[in-house]
Coordinates of N, CA and C in Angstrom, one line a residue:
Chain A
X26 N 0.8 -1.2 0.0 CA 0.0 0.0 0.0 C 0.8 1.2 0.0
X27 N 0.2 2.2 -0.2 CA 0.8 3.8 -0.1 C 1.0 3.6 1.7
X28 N 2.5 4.1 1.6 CA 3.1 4.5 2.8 C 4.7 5.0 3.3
X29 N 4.9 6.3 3.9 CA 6.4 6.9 3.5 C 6.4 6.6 5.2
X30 N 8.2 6.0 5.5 CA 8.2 6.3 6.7 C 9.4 7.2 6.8
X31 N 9.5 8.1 7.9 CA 9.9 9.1 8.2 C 11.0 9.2 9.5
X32 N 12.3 9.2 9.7 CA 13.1 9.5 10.7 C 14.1 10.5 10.9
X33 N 14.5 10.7 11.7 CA 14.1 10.5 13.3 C 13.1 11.0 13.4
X34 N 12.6 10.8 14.7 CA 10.5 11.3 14.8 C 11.3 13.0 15.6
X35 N 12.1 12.8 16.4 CA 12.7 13.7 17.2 C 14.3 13.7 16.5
X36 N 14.8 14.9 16.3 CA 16.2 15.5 16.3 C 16.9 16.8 16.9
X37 N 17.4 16.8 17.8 CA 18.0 17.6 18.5 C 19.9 18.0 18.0
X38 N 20.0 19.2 17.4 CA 21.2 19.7 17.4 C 22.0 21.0 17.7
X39 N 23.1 21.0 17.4 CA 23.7 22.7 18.1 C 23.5 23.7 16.8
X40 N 23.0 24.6 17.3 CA 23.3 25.7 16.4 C 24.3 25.6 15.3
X41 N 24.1 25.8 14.5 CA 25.3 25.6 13.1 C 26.0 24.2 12.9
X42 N 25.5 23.5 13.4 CA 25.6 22.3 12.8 C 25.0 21.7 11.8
X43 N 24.9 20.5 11.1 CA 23.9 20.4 10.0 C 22.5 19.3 10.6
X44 N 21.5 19.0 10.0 CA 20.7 17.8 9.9 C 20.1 17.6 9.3
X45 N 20.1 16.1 9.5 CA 19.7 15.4 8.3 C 18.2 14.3 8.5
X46 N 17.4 14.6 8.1 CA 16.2 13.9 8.2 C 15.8 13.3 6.9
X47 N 15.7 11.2 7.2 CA 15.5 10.6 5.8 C 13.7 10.1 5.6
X48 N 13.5 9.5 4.5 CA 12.3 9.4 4.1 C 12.2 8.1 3.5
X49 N 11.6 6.9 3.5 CA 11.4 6.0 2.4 C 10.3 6.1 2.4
X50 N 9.8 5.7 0.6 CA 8.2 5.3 0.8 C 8.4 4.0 -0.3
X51 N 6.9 3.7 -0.7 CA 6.6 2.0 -1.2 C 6.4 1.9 -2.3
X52 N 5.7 3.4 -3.4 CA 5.5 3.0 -4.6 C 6.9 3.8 -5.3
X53 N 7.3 2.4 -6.2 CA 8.3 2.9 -7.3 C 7.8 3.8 -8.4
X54 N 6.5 4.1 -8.2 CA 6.0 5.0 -9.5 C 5.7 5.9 -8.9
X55 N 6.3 6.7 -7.7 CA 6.0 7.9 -7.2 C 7.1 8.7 -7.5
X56 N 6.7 9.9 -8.3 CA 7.7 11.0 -8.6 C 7.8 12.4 -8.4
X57 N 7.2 12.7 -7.0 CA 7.7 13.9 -6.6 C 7.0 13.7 -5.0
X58 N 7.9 14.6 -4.7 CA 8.7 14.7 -3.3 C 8.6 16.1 -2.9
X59 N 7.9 16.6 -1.9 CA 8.1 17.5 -1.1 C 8.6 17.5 0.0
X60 N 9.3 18.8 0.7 CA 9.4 18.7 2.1 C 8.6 19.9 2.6
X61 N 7.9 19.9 3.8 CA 7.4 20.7 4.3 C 7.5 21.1 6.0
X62 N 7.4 22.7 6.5 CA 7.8 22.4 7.6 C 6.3 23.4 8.5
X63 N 6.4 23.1 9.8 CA 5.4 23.3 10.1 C 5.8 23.9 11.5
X64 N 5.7 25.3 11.8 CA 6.1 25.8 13.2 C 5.2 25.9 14.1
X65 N 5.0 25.9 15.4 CA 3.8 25.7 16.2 C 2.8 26.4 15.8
X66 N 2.0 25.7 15.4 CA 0.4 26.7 15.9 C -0.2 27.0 14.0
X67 N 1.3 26.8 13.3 CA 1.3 28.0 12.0 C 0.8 26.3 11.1
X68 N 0.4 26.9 9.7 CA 0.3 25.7 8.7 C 1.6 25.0 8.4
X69 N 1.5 24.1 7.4 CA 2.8 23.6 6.7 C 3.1 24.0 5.7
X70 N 4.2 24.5 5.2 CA 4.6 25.7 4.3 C 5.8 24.4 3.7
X71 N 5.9 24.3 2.7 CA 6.8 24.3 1.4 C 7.8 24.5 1.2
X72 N 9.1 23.7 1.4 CA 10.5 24.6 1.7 C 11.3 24.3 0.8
X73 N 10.8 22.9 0.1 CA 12.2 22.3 -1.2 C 11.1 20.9 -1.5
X74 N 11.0 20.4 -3.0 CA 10.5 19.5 -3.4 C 11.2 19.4 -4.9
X75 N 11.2 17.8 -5.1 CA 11.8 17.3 -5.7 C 11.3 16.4 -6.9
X76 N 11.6 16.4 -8.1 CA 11.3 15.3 -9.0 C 11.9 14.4 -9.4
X77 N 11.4 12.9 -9.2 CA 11.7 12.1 -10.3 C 13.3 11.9 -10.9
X78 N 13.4 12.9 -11.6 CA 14.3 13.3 -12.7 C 15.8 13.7 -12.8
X79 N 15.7 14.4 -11.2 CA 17.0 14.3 -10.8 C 17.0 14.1 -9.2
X80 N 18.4 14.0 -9.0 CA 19.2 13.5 -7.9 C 19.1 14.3 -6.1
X81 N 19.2 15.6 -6.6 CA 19.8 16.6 -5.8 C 19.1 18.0 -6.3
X82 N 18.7 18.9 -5.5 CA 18.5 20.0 -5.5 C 18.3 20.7 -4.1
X83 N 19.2 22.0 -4.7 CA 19.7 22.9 -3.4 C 19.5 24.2 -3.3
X84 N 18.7 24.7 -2.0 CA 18.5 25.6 -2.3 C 18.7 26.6 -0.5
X85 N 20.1 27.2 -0.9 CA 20.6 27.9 0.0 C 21.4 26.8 0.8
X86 N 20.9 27.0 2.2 CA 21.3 25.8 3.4 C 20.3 24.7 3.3
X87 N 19.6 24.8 2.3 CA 18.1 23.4 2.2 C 18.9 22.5 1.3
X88 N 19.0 21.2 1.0 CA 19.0 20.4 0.0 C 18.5 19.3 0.9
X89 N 17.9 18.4 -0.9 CA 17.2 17.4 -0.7 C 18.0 16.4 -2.0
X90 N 18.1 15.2 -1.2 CA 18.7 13.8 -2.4 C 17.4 12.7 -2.6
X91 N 17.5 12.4 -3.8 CA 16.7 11.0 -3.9 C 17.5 10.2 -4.4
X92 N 16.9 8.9 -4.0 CA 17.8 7.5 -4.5 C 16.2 6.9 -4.6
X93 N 15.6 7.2 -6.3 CA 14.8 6.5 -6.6 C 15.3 4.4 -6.6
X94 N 16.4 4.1 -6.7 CA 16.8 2.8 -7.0 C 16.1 2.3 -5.3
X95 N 16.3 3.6 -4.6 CA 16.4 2.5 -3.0 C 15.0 3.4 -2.4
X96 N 14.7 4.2 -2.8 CA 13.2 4.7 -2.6 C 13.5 5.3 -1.7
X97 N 14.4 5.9 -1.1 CA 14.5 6.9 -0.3 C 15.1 8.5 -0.7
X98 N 15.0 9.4 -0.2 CA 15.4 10.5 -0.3 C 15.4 11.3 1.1
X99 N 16.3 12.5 1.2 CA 16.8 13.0 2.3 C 16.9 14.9 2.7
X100 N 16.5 15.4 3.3 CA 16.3 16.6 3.5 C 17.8 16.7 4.4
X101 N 18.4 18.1 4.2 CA 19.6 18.0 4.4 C 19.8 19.7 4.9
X102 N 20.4 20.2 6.3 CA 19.9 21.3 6.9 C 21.5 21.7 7.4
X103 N 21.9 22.4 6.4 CA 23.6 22.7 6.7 C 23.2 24.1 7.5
X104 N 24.3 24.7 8.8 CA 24.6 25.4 9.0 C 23.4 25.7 10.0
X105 N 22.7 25.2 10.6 CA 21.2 25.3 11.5 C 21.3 26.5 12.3
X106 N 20.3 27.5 12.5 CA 19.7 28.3 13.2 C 18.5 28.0 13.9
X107 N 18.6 29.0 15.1 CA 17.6 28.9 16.0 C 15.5 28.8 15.2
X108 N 15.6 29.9 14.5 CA 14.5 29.5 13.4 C 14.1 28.1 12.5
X109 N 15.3 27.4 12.5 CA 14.9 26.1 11.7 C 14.2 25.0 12.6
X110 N 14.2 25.7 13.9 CA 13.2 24.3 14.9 C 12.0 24.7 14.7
X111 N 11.7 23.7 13.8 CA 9.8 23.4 13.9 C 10.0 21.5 13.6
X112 N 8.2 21.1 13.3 CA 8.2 19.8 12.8 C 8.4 19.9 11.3
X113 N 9.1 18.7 10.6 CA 8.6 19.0 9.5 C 8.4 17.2 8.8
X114 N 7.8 18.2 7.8 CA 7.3 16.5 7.1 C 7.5 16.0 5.9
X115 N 7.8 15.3 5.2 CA 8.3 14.5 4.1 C 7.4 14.0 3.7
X116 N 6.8 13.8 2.0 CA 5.3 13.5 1.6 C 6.1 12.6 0.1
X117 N 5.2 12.2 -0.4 CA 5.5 11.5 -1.3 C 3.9 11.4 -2.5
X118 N 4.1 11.3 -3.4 CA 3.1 11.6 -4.4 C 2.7 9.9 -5.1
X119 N 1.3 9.8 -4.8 CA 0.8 8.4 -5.1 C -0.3 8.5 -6.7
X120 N -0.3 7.7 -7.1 CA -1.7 7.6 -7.8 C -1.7 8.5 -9.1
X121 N -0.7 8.4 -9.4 CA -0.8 9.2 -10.4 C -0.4 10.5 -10.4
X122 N -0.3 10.7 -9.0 CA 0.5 12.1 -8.4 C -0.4 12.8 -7.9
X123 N -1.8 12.3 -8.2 CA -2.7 12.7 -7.0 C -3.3 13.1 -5.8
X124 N -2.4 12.6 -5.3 CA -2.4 12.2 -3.9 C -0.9 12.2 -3.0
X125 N -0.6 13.4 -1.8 CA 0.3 13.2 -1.2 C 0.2 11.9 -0.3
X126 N 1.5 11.2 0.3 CA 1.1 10.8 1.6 C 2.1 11.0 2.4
X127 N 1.9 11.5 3.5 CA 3.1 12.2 4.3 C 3.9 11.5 5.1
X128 N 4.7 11.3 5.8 CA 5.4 10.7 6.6 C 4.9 11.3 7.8
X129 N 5.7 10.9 8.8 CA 4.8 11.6 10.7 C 5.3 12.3 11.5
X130 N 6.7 12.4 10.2 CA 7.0 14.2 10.9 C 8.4 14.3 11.8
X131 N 9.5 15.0 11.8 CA 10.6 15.1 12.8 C 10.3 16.7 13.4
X132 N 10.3 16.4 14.2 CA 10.6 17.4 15.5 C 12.3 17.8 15.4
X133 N 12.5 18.9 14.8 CA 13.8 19.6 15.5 C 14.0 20.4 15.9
X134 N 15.0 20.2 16.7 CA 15.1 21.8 17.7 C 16.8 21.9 17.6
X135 N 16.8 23.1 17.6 CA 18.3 23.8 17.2 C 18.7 24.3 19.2
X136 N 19.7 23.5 19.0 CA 20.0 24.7 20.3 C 20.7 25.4 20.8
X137 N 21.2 26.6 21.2 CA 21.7 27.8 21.5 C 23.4 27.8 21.8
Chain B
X168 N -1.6 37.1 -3.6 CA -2.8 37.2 -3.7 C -3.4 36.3 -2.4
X169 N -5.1 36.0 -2.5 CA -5.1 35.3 -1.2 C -4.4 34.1 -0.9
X170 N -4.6 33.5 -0.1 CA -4.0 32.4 0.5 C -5.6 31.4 0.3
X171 N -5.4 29.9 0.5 CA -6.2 29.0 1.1 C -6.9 29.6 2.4
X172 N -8.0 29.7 2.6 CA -8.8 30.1 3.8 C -9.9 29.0 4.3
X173 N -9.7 28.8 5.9 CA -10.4 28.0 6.7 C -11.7 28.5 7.6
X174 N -12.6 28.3 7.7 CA -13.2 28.9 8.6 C -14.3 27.9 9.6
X175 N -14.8 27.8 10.4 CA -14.0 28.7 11.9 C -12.6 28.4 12.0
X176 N -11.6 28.9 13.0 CA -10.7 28.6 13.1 C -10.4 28.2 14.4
X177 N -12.0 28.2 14.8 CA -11.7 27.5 16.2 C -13.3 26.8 16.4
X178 N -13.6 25.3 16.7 CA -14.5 25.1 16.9 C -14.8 24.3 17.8
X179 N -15.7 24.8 18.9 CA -15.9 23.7 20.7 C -17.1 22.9 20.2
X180 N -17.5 21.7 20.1 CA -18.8 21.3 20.1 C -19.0 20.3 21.1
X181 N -20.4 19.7 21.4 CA -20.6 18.9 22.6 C -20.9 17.5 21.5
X182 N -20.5 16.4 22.2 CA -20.4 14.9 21.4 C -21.9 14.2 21.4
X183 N -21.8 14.0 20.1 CA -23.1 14.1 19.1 C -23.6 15.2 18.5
X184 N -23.0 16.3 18.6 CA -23.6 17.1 17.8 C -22.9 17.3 16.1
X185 N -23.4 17.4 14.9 CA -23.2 17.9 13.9 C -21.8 19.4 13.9
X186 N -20.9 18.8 12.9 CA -20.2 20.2 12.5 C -19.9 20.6 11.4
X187 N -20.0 21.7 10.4 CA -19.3 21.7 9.4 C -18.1 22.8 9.4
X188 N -17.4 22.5 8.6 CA -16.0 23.0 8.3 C -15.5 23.3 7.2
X189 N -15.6 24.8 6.9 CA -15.2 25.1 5.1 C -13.6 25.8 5.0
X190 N -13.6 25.5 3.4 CA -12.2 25.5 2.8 C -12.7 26.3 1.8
X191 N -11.9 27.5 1.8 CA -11.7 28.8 0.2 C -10.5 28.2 0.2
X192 N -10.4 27.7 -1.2 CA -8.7 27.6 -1.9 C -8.3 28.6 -2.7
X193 N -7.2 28.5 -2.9 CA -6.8 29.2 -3.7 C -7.8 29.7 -5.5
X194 N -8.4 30.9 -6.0 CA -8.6 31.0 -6.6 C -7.6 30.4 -8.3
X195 N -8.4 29.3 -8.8 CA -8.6 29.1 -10.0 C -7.5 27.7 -9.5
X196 N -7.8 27.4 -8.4 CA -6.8 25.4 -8.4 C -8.2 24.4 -8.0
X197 N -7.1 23.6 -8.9 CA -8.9 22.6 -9.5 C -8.6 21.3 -8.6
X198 N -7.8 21.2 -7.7 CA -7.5 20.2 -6.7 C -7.6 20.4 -5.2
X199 N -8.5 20.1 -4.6 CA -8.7 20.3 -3.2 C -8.4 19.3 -2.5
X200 N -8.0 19.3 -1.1 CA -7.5 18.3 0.2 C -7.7 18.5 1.4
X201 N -8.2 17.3 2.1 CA -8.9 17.6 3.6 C -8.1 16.5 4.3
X202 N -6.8 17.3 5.4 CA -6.5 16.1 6.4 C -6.9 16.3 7.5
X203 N -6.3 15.5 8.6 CA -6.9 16.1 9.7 C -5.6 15.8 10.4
X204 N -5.2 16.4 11.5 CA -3.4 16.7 12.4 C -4.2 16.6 13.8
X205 N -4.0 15.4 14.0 CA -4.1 15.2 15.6 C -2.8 15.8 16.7
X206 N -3.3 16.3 17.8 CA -2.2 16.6 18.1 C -0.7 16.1 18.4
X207 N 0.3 16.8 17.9 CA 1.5 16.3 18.2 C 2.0 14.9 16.9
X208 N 1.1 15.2 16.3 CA 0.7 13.7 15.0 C 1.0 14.6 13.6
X209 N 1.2 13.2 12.4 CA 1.4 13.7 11.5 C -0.3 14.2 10.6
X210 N -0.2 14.4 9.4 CA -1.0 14.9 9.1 C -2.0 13.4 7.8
X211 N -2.7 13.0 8.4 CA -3.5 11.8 7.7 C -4.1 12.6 6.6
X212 N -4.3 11.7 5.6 CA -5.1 12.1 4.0 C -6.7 12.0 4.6
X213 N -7.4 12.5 4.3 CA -9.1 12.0 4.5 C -9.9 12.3 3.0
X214 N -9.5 13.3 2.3 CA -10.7 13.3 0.9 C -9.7 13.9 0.0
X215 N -9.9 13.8 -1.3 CA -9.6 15.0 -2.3 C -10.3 15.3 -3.8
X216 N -10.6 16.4 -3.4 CA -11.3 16.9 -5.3 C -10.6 17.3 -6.3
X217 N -11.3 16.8 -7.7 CA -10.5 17.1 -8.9 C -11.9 17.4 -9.4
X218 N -12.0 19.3 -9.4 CA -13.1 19.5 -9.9 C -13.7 19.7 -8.6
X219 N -15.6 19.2 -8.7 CA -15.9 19.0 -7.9 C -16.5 17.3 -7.9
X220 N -15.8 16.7 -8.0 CA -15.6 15.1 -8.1 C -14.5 14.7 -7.1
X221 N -14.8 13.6 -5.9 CA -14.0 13.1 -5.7 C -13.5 11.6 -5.4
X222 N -12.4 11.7 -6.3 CA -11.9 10.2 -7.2 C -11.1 9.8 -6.0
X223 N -11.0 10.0 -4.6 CA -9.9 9.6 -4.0 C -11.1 10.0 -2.1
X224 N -11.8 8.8 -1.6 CA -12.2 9.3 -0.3 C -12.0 8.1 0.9
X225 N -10.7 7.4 0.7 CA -10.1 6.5 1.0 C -9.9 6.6 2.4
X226 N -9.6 8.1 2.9 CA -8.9 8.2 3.9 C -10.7 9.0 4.7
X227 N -11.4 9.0 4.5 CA -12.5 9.4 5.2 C -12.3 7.8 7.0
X228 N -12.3 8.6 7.8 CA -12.5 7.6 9.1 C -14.1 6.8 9.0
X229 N -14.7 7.0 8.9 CA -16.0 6.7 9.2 C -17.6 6.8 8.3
X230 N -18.3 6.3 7.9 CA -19.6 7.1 7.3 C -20.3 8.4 8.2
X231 N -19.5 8.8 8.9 CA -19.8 10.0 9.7 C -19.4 11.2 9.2
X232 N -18.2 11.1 8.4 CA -17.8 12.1 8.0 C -17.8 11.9 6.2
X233 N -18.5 13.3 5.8 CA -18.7 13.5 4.2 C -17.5 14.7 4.1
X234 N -17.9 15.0 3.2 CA -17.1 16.2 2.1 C -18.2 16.1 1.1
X235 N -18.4 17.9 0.2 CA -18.4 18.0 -0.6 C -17.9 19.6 -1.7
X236 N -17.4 19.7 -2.7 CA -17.2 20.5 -3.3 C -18.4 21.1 -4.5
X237 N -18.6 22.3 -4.2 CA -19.1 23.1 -5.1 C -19.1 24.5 -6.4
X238 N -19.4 24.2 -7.3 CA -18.8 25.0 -8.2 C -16.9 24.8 -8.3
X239 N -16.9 24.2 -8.4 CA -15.3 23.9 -8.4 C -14.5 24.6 -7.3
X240 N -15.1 25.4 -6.3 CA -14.8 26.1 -5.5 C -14.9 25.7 -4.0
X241 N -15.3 26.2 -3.3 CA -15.5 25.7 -1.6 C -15.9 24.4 -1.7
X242 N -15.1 23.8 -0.3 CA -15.5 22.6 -0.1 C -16.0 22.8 1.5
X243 N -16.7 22.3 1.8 CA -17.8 21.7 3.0 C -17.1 20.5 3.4
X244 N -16.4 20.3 4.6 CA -16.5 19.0 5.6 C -17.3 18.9 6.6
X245 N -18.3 18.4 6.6 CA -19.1 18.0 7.5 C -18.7 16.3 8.5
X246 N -19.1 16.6 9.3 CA -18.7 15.5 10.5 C -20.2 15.2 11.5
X247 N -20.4 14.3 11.4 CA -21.8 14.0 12.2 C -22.0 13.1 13.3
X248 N -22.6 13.4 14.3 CA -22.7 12.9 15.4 C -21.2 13.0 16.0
X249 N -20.6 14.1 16.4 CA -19.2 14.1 16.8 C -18.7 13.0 18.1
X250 N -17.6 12.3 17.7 CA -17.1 11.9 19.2 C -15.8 12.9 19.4
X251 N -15.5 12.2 20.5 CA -14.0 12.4 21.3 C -12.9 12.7 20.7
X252 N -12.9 11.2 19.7 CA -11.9 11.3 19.3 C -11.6 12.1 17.6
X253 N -12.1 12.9 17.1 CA -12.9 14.2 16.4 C -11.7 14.9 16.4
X254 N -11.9 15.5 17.2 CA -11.0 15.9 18.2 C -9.7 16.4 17.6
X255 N -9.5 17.4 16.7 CA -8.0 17.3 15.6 C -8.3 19.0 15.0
X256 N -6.7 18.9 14.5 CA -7.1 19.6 13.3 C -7.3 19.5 11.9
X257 N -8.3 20.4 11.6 CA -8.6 19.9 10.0 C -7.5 20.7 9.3
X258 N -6.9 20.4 8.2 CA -6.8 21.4 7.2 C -7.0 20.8 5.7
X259 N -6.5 22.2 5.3 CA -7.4 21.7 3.8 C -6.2 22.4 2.8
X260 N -5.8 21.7 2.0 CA -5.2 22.3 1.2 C -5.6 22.3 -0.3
X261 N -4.9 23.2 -1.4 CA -5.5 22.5 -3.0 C -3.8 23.4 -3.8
X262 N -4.3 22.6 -4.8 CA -3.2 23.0 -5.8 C -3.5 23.0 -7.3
X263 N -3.3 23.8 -8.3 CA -3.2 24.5 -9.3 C -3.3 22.6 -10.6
X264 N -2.5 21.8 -10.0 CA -2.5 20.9 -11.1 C -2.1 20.9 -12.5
X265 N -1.2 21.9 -12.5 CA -0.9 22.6 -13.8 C 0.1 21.8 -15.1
X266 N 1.3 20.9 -13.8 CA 1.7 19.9 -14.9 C 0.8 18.0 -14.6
X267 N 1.3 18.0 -15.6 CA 0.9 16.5 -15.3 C 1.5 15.2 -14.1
X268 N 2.4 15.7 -13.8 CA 2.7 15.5 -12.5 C 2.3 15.9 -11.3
X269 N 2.7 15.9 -10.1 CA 2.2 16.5 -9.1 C 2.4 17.9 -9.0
X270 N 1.7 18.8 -8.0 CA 2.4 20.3 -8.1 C 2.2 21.0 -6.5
X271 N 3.0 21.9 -5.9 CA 2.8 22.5 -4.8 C 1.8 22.5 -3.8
X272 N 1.0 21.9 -2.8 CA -0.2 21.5 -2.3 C 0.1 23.1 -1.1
X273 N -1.2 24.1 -1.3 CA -0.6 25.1 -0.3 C -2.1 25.1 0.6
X274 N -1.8 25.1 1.9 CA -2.2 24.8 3.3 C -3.0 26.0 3.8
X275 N -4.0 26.0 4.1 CA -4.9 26.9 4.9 C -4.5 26.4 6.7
X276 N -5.2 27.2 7.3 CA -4.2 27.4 8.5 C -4.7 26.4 9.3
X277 N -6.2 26.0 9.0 CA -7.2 24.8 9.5 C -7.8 25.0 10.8
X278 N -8.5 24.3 11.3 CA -9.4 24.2 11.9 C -9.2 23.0 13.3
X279 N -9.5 24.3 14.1 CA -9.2 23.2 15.3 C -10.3 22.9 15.9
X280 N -11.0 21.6 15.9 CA -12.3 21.3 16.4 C -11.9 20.5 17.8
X281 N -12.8 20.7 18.6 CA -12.9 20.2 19.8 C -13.9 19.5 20.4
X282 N -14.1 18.5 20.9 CA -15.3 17.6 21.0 C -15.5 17.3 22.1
X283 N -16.4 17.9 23.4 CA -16.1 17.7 24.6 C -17.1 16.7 25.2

């Protein structure tokens, strides 16, 4: 069935350090990838998504990799500030691309 | 321009009672989405429109809870006979559908129902 799993559920790091939160999901015919992040209280906003097509895309201190062969892909958080702690979540596109299904989200907190 | 809009943005109701819960998307996106974010939880699929047809109501919990979309526009989640466990946030998102692939899903702020 459609299903992306999502780790760590929780990540804790220092200030200006990097992290890395990975994703697998189950259908080989899903081709596009968002990541989304979501700060208390606020919606989930849109930070870097990916297609199919290629490997890597980066954008500032955001990048994201896929390894369609192994069905994972990875959100990638160089240089962390106190702003980049929220949850965020990793989705994956089913059915023809109709349909996101999300993973359950990492909690990270940057700390001082 | 606007954003996806939810309204109420806060809703107390007593269990069994009836609620509905609407979604403004973004003007002229022909793809609507209704999850629901339990607290501290990820965000579960429950309905989605293409148009006002919907080919995908997989993720509905119960025959308690409908959806419907009109005029290609607002959609209505209704929830009936509320319980406890209700109890979440809705939101609703929709997207433009512009390539044939998937495309940007943008988030209304949703709806936090409460079922006491």
């Amino acid at each position: 069935g459609e299903n992306v799993e999502q780790h760590p559920s929780t990540l804790s790091v220092q200030e200006g350090d990097s992290a890395v939160i990975k994703c697998t999901y189950s259908d080989s015919a899903s081709n596009y990838f968002p990541w989304y992040k979501q700060e208390l209280g606020k919606r989930p906003q849109l930070i870097i998504d990916i297609r199919s097509n290629v490997g890597e895309k980066k954008d500032q201190r955001i990048a994201v990799t896929l390894n369609k062969t192994a069905k994972h892909f990875s959100l990638h958080i160089t240089e962390t500030q106190p702003e980049d702690s929220a949850v965020y979540f990793c989705a994956a596109a089913f059915q023809g691309a109709q349909k996101l299904v999300f993973g359950q989200g990492t909690r990270l907190t940057i700390n001082p | 321009g606007a954003g996806v809009s939810q309204s109420p943005s806060n809703k107390v109701t007593e269990k069994g009672k009836d609620v509905e819960l609407r979604c403004d998307p973004i003007s002229g996106h022909t793809a609507l989405y209704w999850y629901r974010q339990s607290l501290g939880q990820g965000l579960e699929f429950l309905i989605y429109f293409q148009g006002n047809s919907a080919p995908d109501k997989s993720g509905l919990p119960s025959d308690r809870f409908s959806a419907e979309r009109t005029g290609g526009s607002v959609s209505t989640l209704t929830i009936q006979r509320t319980q406890q466990e209700d109890s979440a946030v809705y939101l609703c998102a929709s997207n433009a559908q512009v390539r044939t692939g998937a495309d940007t899903q943008y988030f209304g702020p949703g709806t936090r129902l409460t079922v006491l």
